[in-house]
Coordinates of C-alpha atoms and ligand atoms in Angstrom, one line a residue:
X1 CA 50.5 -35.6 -28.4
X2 CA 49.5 -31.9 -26.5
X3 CA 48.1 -29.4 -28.4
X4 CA 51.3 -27.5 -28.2
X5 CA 52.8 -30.1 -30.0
X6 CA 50.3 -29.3 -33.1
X7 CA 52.5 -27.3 -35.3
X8 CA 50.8 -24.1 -35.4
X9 CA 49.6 -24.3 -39.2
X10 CA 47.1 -27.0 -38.3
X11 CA 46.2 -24.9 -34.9
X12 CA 44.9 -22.0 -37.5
X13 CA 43.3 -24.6 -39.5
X14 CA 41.3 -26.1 -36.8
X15 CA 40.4 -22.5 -35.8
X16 CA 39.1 -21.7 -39.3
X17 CA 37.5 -24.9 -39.5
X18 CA 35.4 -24.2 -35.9
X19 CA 34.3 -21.0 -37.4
X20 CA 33.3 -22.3 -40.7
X21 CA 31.0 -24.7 -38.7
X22 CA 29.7 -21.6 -36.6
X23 CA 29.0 -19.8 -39.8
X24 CA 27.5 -22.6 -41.7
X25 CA 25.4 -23.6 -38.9
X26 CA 24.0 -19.8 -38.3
X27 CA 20.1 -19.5 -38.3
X28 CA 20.3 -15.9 -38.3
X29 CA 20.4 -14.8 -34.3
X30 CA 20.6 -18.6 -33.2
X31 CA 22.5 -21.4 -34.1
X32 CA 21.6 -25.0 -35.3
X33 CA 23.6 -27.7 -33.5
X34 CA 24.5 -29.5 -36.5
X35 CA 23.1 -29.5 -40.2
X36 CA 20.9 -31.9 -40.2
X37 CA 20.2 -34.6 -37.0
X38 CA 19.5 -31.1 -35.1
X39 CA 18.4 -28.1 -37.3
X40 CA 16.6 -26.0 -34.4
X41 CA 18.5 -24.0 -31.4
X42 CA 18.9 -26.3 -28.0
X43 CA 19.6 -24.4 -24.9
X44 CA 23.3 -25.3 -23.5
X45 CA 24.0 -26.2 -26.7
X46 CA 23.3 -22.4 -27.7
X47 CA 25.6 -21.4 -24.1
X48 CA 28.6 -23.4 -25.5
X49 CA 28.0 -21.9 -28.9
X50 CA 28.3 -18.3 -27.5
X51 CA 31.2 -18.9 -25.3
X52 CA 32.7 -20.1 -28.4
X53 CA 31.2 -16.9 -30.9
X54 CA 32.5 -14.3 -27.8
X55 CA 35.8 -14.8 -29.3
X56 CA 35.3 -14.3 -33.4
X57 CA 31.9 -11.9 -32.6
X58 CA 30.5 -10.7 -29.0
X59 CA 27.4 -8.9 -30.5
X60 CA 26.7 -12.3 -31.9
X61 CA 27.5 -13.9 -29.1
X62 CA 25.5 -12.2 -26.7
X63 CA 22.8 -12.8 -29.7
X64 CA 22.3 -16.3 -29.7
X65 CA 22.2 -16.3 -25.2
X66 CA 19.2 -13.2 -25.9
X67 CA 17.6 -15.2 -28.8
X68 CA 16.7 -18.2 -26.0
X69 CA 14.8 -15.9 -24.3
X70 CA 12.3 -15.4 -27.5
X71 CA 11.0 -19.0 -26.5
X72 CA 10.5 -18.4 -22.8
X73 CA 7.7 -19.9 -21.5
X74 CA 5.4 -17.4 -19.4
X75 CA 5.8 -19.0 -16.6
X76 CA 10.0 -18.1 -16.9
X77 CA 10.4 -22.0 -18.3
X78 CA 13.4 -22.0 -20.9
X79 CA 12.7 -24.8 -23.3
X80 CA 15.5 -27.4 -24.4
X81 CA 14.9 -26.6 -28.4
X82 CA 12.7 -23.9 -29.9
X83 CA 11.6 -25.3 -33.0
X84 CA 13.1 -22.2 -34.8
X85 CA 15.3 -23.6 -37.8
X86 CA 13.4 -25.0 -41.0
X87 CA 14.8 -28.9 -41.1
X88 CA 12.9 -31.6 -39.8
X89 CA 13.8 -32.9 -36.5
X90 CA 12.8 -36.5 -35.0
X91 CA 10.7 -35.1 -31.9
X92 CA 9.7 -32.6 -33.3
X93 CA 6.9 -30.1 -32.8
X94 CA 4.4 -32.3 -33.4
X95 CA 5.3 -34.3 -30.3
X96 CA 5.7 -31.6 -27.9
X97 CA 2.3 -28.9 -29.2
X98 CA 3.1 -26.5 -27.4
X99 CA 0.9 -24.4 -29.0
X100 CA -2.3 -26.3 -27.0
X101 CA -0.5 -26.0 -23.9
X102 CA -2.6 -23.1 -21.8
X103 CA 0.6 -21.0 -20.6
X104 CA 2.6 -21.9 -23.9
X105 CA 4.9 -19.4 -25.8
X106 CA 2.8 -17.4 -28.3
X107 CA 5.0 -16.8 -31.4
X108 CA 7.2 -20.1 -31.7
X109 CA 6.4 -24.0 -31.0
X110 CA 9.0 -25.2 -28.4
X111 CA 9.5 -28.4 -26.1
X112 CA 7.9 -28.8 -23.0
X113 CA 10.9 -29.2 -20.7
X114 CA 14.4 -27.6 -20.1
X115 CA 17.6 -28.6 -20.4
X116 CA 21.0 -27.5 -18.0
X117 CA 21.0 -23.9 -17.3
X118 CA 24.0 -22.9 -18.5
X119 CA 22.9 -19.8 -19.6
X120 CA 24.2 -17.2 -16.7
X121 CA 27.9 -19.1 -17.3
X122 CA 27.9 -18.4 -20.9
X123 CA 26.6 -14.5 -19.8
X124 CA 29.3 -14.2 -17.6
X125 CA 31.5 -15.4 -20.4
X126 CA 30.5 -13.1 -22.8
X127 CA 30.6 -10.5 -20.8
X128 CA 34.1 -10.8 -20.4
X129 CA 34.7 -9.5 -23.5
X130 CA 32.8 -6.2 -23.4
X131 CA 34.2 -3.1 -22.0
X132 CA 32.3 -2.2 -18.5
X133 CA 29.4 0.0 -20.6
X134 CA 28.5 -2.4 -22.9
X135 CA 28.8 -6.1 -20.7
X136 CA 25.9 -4.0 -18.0
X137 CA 23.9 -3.2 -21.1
X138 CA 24.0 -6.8 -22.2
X139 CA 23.2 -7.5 -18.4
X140 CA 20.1 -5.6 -18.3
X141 CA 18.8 -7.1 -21.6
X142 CA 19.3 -10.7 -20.0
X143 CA 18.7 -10.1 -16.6
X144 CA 14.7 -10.3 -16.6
X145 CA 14.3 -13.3 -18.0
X146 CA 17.1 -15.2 -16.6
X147 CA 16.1 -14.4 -13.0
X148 CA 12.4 -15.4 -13.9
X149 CA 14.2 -18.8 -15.5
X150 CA 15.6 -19.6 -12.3
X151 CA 12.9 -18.9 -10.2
X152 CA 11.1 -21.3 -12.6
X153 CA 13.3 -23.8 -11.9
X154 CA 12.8 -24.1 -7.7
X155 CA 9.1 -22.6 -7.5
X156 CA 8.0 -25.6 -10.3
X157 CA 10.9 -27.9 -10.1
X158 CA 11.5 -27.8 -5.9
X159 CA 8.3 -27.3 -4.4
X160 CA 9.2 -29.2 -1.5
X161 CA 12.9 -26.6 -1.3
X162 CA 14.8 -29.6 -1.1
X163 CA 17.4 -27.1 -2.6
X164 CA 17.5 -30.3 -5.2
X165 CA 15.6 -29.1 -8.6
X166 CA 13.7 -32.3 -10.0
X167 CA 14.3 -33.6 -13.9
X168 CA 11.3 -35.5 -15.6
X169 CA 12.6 -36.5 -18.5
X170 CA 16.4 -37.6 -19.6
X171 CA 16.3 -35.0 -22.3
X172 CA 16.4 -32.5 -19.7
X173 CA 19.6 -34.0 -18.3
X174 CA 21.4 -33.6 -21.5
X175 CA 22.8 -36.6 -21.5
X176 CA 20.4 -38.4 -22.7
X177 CA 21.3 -42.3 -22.6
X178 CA 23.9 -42.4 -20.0
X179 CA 23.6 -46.1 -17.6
X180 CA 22.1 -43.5 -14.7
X181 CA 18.7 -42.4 -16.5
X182 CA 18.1 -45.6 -18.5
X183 CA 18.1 -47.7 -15.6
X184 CA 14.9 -45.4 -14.6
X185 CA 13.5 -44.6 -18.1
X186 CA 13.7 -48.4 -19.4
X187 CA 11.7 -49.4 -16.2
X188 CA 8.7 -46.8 -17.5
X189 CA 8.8 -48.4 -20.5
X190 CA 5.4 -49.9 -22.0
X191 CA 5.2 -53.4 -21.8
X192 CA 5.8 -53.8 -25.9
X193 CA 8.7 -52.1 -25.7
X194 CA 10.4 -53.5 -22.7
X195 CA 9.4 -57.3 -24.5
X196 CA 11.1 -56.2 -27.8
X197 CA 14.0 -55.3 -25.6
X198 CA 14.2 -58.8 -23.6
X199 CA 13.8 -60.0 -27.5
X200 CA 16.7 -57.9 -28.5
X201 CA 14.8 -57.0 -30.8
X202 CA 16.2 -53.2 -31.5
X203 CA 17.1 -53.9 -34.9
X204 CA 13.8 -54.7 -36.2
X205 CA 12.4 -51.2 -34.7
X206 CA 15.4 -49.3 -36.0
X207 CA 13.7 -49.1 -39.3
X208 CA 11.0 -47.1 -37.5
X209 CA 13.3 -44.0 -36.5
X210 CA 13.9 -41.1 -38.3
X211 CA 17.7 -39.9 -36.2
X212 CA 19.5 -42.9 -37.5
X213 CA 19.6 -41.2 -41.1
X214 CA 22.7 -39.1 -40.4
X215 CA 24.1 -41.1 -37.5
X216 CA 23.9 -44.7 -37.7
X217 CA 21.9 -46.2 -34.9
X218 CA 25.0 -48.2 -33.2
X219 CA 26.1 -44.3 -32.3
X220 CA 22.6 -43.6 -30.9
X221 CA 20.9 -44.8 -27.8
X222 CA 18.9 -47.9 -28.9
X223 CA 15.6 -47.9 -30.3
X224 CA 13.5 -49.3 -27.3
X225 CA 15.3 -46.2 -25.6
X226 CA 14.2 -43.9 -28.1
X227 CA 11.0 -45.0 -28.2
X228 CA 10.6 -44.9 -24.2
X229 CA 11.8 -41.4 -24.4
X230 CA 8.7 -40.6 -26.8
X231 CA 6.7 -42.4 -24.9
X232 CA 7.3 -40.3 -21.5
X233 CA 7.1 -37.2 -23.6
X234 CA 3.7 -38.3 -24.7
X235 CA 2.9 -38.3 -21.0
X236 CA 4.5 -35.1 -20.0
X237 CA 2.3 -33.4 -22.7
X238 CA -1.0 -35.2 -21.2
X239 CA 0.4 -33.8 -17.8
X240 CA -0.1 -30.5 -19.9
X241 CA 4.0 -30.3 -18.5
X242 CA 2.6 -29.1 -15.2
X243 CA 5.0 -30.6 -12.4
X244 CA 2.1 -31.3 -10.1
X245 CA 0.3 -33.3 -12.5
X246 CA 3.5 -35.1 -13.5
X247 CA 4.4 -36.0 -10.1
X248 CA 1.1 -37.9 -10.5
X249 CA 1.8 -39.8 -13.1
X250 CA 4.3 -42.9 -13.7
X251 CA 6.9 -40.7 -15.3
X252 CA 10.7 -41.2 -13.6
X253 CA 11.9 -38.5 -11.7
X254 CA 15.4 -38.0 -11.3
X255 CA 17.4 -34.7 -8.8
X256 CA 20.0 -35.1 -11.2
X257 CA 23.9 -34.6 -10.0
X258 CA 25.1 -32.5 -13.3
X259 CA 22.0 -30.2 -14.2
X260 CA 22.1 -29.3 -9.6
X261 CA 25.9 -29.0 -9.8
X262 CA 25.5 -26.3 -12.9
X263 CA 22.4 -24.6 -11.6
X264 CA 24.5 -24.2 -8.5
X265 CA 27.5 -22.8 -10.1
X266 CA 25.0 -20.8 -12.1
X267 CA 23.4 -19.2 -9.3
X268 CA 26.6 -17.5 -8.5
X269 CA 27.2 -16.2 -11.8
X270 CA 23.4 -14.7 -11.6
X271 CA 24.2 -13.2 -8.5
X272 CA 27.4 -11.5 -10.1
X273 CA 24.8 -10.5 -12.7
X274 CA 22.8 -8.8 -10.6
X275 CA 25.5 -7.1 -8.4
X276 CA 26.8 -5.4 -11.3
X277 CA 23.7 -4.3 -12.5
X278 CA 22.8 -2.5 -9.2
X279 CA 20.0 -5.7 -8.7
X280 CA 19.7 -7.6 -5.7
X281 CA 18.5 -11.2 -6.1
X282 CA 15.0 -12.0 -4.5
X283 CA 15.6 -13.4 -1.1
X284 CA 14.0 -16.7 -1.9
X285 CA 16.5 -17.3 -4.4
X286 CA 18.9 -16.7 -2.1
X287 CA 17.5 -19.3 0.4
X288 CA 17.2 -21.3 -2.8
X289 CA 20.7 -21.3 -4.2
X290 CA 22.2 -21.5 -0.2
X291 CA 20.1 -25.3 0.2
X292 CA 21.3 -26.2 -3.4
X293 CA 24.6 -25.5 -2.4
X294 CA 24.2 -26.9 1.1
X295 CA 22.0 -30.4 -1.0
X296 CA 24.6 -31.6 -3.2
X297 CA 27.0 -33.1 -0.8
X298 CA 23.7 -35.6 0.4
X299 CA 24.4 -36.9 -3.6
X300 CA 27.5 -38.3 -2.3
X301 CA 27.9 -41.9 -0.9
X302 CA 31.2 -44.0 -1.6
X303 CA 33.0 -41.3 -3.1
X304 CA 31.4 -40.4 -6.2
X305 CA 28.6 -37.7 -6.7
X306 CA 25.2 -39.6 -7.7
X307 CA 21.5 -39.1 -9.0
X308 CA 19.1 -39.3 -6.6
X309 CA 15.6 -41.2 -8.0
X310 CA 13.4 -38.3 -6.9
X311 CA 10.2 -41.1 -6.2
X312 CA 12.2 -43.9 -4.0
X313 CA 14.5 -41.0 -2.1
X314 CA 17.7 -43.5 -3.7
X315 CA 20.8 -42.4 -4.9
X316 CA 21.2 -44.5 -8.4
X317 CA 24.6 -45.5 -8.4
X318 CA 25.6 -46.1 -11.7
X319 CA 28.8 -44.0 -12.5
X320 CA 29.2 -41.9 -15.4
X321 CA 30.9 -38.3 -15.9
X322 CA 28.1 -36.1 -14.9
X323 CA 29.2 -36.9 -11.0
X324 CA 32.6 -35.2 -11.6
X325 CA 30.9 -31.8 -12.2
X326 CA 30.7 -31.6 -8.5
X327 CA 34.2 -30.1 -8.8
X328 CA 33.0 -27.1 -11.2
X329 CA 29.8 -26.4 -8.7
X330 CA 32.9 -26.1 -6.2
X331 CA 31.2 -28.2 -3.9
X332 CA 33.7 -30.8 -2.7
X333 CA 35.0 -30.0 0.4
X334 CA 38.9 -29.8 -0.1
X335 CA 40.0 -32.9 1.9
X336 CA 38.0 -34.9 -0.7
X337 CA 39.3 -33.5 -3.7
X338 CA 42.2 -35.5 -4.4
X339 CA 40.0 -39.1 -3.9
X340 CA 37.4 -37.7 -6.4
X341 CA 40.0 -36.4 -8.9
X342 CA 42.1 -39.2 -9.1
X343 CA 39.0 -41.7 -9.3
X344 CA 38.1 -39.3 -12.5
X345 CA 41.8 -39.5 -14.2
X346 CA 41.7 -43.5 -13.4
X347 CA 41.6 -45.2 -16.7
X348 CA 38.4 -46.2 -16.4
X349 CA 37.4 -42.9 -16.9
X350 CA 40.3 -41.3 -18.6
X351 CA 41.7 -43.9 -21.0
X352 CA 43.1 -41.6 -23.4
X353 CA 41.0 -39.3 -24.8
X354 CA 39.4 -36.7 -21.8
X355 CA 36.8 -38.1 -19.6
X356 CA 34.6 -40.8 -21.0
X357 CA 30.7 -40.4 -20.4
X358 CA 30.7 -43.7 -19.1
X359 CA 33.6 -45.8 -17.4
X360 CA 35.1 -48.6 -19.5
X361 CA 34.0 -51.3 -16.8
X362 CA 30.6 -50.7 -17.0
X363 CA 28.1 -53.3 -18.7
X364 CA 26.5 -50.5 -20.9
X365 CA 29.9 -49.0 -21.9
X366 CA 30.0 -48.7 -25.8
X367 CA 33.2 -46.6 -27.2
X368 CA 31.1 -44.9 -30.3
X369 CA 27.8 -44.9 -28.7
X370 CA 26.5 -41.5 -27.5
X371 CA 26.7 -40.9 -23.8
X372 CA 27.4 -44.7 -23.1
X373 CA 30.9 -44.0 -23.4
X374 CA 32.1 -41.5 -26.0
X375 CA 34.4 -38.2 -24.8
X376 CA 32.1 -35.6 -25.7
X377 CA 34.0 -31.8 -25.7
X378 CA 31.8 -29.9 -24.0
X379 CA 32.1 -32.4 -20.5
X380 CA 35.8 -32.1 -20.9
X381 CA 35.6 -28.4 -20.9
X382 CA 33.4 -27.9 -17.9
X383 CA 35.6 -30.7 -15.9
X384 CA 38.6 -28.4 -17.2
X385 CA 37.1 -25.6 -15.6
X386 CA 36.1 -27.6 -12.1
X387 CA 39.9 -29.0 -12.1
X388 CA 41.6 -25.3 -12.2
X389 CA 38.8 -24.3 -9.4
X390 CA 40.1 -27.1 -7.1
X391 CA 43.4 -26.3 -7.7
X392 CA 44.7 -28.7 -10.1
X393 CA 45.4 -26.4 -13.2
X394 CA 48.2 -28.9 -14.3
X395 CA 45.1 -31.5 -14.9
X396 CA 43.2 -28.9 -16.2
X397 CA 45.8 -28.2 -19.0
X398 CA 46.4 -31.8 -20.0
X399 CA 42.5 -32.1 -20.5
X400 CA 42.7 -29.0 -22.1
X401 CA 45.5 -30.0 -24.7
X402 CA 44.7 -33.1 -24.7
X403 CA 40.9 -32.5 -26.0
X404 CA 41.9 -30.3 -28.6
X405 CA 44.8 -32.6 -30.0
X406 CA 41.9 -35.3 -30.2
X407 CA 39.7 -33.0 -32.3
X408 CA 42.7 -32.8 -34.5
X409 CA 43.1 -36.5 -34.9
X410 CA 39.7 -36.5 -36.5
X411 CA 38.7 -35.3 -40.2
X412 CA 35.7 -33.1 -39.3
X413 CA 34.4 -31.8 -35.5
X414 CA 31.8 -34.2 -34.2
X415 CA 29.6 -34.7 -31.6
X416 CA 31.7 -37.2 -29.1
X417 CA 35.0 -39.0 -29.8
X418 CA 36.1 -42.2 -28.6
X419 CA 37.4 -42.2 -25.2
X420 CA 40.5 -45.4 -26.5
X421 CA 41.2 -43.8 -30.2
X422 CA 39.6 -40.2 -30.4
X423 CA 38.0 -41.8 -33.6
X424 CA 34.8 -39.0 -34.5
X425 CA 31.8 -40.8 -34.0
X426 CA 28.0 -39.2 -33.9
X427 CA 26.5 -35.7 -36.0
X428 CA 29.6 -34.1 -37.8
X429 CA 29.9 -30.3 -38.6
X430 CA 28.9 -29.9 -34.5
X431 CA 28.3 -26.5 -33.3
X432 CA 29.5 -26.7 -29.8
X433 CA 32.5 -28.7 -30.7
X434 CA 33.2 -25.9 -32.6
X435 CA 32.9 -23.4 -30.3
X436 CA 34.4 -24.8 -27.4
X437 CA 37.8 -25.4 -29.5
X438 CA 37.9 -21.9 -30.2
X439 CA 37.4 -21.3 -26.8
X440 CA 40.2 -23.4 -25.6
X441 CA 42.6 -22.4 -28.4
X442 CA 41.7 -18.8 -27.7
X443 CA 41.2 -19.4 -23.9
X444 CA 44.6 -19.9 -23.7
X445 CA 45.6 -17.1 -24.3
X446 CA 44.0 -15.6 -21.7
X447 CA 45.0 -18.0 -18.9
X448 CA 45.5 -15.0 -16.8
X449 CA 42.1 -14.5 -16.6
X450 CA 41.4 -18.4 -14.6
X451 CA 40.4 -18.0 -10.9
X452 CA 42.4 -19.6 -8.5
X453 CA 41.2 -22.5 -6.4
X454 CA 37.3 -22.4 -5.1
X455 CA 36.2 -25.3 -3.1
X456 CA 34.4 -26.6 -0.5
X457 CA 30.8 -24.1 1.0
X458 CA 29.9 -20.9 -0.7
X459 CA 32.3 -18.2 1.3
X460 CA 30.1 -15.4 -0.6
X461 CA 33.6 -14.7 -2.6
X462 CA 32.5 -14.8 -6.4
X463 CA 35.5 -15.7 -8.8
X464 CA 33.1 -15.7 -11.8
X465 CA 34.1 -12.6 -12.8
X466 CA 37.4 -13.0 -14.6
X467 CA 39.3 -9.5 -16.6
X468 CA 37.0 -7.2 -16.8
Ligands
9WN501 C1 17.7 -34.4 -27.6 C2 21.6 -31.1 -29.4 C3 21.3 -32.2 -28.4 C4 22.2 -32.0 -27.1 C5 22.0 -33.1 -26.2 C6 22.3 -34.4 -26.9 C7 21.4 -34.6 -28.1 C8 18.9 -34.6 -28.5 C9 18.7 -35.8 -29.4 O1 21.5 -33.5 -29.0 O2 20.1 -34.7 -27.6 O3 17.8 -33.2 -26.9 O4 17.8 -35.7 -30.3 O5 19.4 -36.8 -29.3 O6 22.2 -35.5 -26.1 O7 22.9 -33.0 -25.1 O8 21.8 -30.8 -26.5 O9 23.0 -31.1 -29.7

């Protein structure tokens, strides 16, 4: 069924139940992804949120994008959570100290590594709905440390200006499990944990976790996973999170295909920032965003978008969704489009439900398990977005409609959804799933506001800027 199919009594309730999980899951100027698997604020999650808020509350909107900046790292690092809510999380603070880091944030404990920088996207998005005076006042307050975020990310992240910033650590990816990373992560694993894997011996450690209490472990990544995720983050704190000292160590590194294709997209949008503003980016970042731009078509071999293993120089060709974000970077040349979208709307991909995190052939798909499979709303909403930039806004609408009719189907707005039944699966009362439906059932009515089709090199033409 499409969305415009819903009659309109259960469209309003949807909408009053997305803002009664934005409400409920409000920390004061930053919001919690979910009540209780996640009770601190996570960077995109925090993006999606405000994109979502921008339409019930700018000034809170443009609230919980400023509040990321309170954990900051000195050295313009944006960590993936700051430890800011009062719940307990599983890796939390404890494992990350950043409070004995030299170069740490002073006021609040954080993690030690980022996550995808959706933050100038969700800027650009709130801005949208401030008149000129106050969206260049919002500007200026984010400006600063956005610009130093980025410059983070290639002075520490791509000393070698590869144009391709380097991940060391799945969480960073944000997609934490998906067939791509584990293949790396499992082989770091320490030799007890890889045995208890050959053992299948997850269960037995499943009693040692602390995230299966909300979600039961079949809808997590597995416990060897987990604990190999610990482990590497036990490493990245002995590297004291310093990317010359983890490049030293055994810890996989990965130029991941989604976080390059959003940093690239979000290197316009800071650009846009700037202009407004009466800035002018640094020329380095410039340089920086031009080789990212011109270093994500060497990701593509066979015609998908892949991962490169940062050590070996190989692309790790394990499909999953975060190659289709190529399209919302706007980096596939034109004469390629149609071969990359209609591999994503195969039914391997798109069975039913949006695009599934990982296809339905693979030998680690799992319908209800985290990013082994499941829909999960905010991937569908960013694919959206790259469809209607390539120029295939009638696929663009169907995922639209079609992802919010699957949030109806389900009592409650979870994590991920099944990609066969749209059955709920993972952390109910989910903040971004929240947000992002209000964004597509508000969205729409602004569908005046979409750009027309980008693709293909950067032509210096910037379509981020949409009303206004
Ligand atoms: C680790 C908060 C985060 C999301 C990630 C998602 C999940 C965390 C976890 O939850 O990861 O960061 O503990 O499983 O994979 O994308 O930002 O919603």
């Amino acid at each position: 069924m499409s969305s415009s199919a819903l009659p309109s009594e259960v469209l309003t309730e949807l909408r009053t139940s997305a803002i009664e999980v934005l409400r409920d899951n409000d920390l004061g100027g930053a919001t919690r992804p979910s009540p209780t698997l996640y009770p601190h604020q996570w960077l995109w999650d925090s993006c999606f949120i405000a994109i979502g808020l921008r339409h019930i509350d700018p000034e809170r909107a443009s609230r919980e994008i400023l509040s990321l900046l309170h954990g900051q790292w000195p050295n313009g690092m944006i960590p993936h959570v700051i430890f800011s809510g009062s719940g307990s999380y599983h890796a939390g603070p404890d494992r990350w100290r950043s409070d004995l880091v030299d170069g740490g944030p002073e006021h609040v404990q954080t993690t030690g590594v980022t996550q995808p920088p959706m933050i100038a996207e969700a800027v650009v998005r709130v801005g949208e709905v401030f008149d000129p005076a106050r969206r260049r006042e919002f500007y200026r307050a984010i400006y600063p440390g956005l610009l130093r975020y980025h410059c983070w990310l290639y002075r520490e992240r791509d000393p070698d200006d590869t144009g391709l910033v380097t991940l060391v650590h799945s969480w960073e990816s944000g997609m934490d499990n998906t067939p791509a990373w584990m293949e790396l992560t499992r082989r770091a694993a320490p030799i007890p944990l890889k045995l208890i894997r050959r053992l299948n011996g997850d269960g037995a450690l499943d009693a040692l976790r602390r995230d299966n209490k909300e979600v039961p472990s079949d809808q997590r990544l597995s416990a060897t996973d987990l604990f190999t995720l610990y482990h590497l983050v036990g490493e990245l704190r002995d590297a004291r999170y310093d990317f010359s000292r983890i490049r030293a160590s055994r810890v996989p590194l990965v130029q991941d295909v989604a976080f390059n294709a959003i940093l690239a997209r979000a290197n316009d949008h800071l650009r846009d920032i700037a202009a407004d503003i009466g800035e002018q980016l640094p020329n380095q970042l410039l340089r920086s965003a031009r080789r990212t731009r011109a270093a994500l078509p060497t990701l593509f071999a066979d015609g998908m978008y892949w991962s490169r293993d940062a050590r070996s120089g190989r692309l790790i060709s394990r499909p999953t969704v975060a190659g289709f974000l190529a399209l919302y970077a706007g980096v596939v040349p034109p004469d390629s489009v149609e071969d990359l979208v209609s591999r994503m709307t195969a039914r391997r991909f798109w069975p039913a439900h949006g695009i599934a995190s990982t296809p339905t052939d693979d030998p680690d798909f799992q319908p209800r398990c985290y990013w082994q499979g499941p829909v999960w709303v905010n991937m569908n909403w960013l694919l959206a977005d790259g469809l209607d930039r390539a120029g295939r806004g009638d696929l663009a609408e169907r995922l639209r409609a079609g992802t919010i009719s699957m949030i109806a189907g389900s009592e409650g707005l979870y994590e991920y959804y099944s990609p066969f039944d749209g059955t709920g699966v993972g952390s109910n009362h989910f903040s971004w799933t929240a947000a992002l439906l209000l964004d597509l059932l508000d969205g729409r009515k602004a569908a005046h506001h979409l750009p027309s089709a980008r693709t293909g090199a950067d032509d210096g033409e910037h379509l981020t800027r949409r009303g206004g």
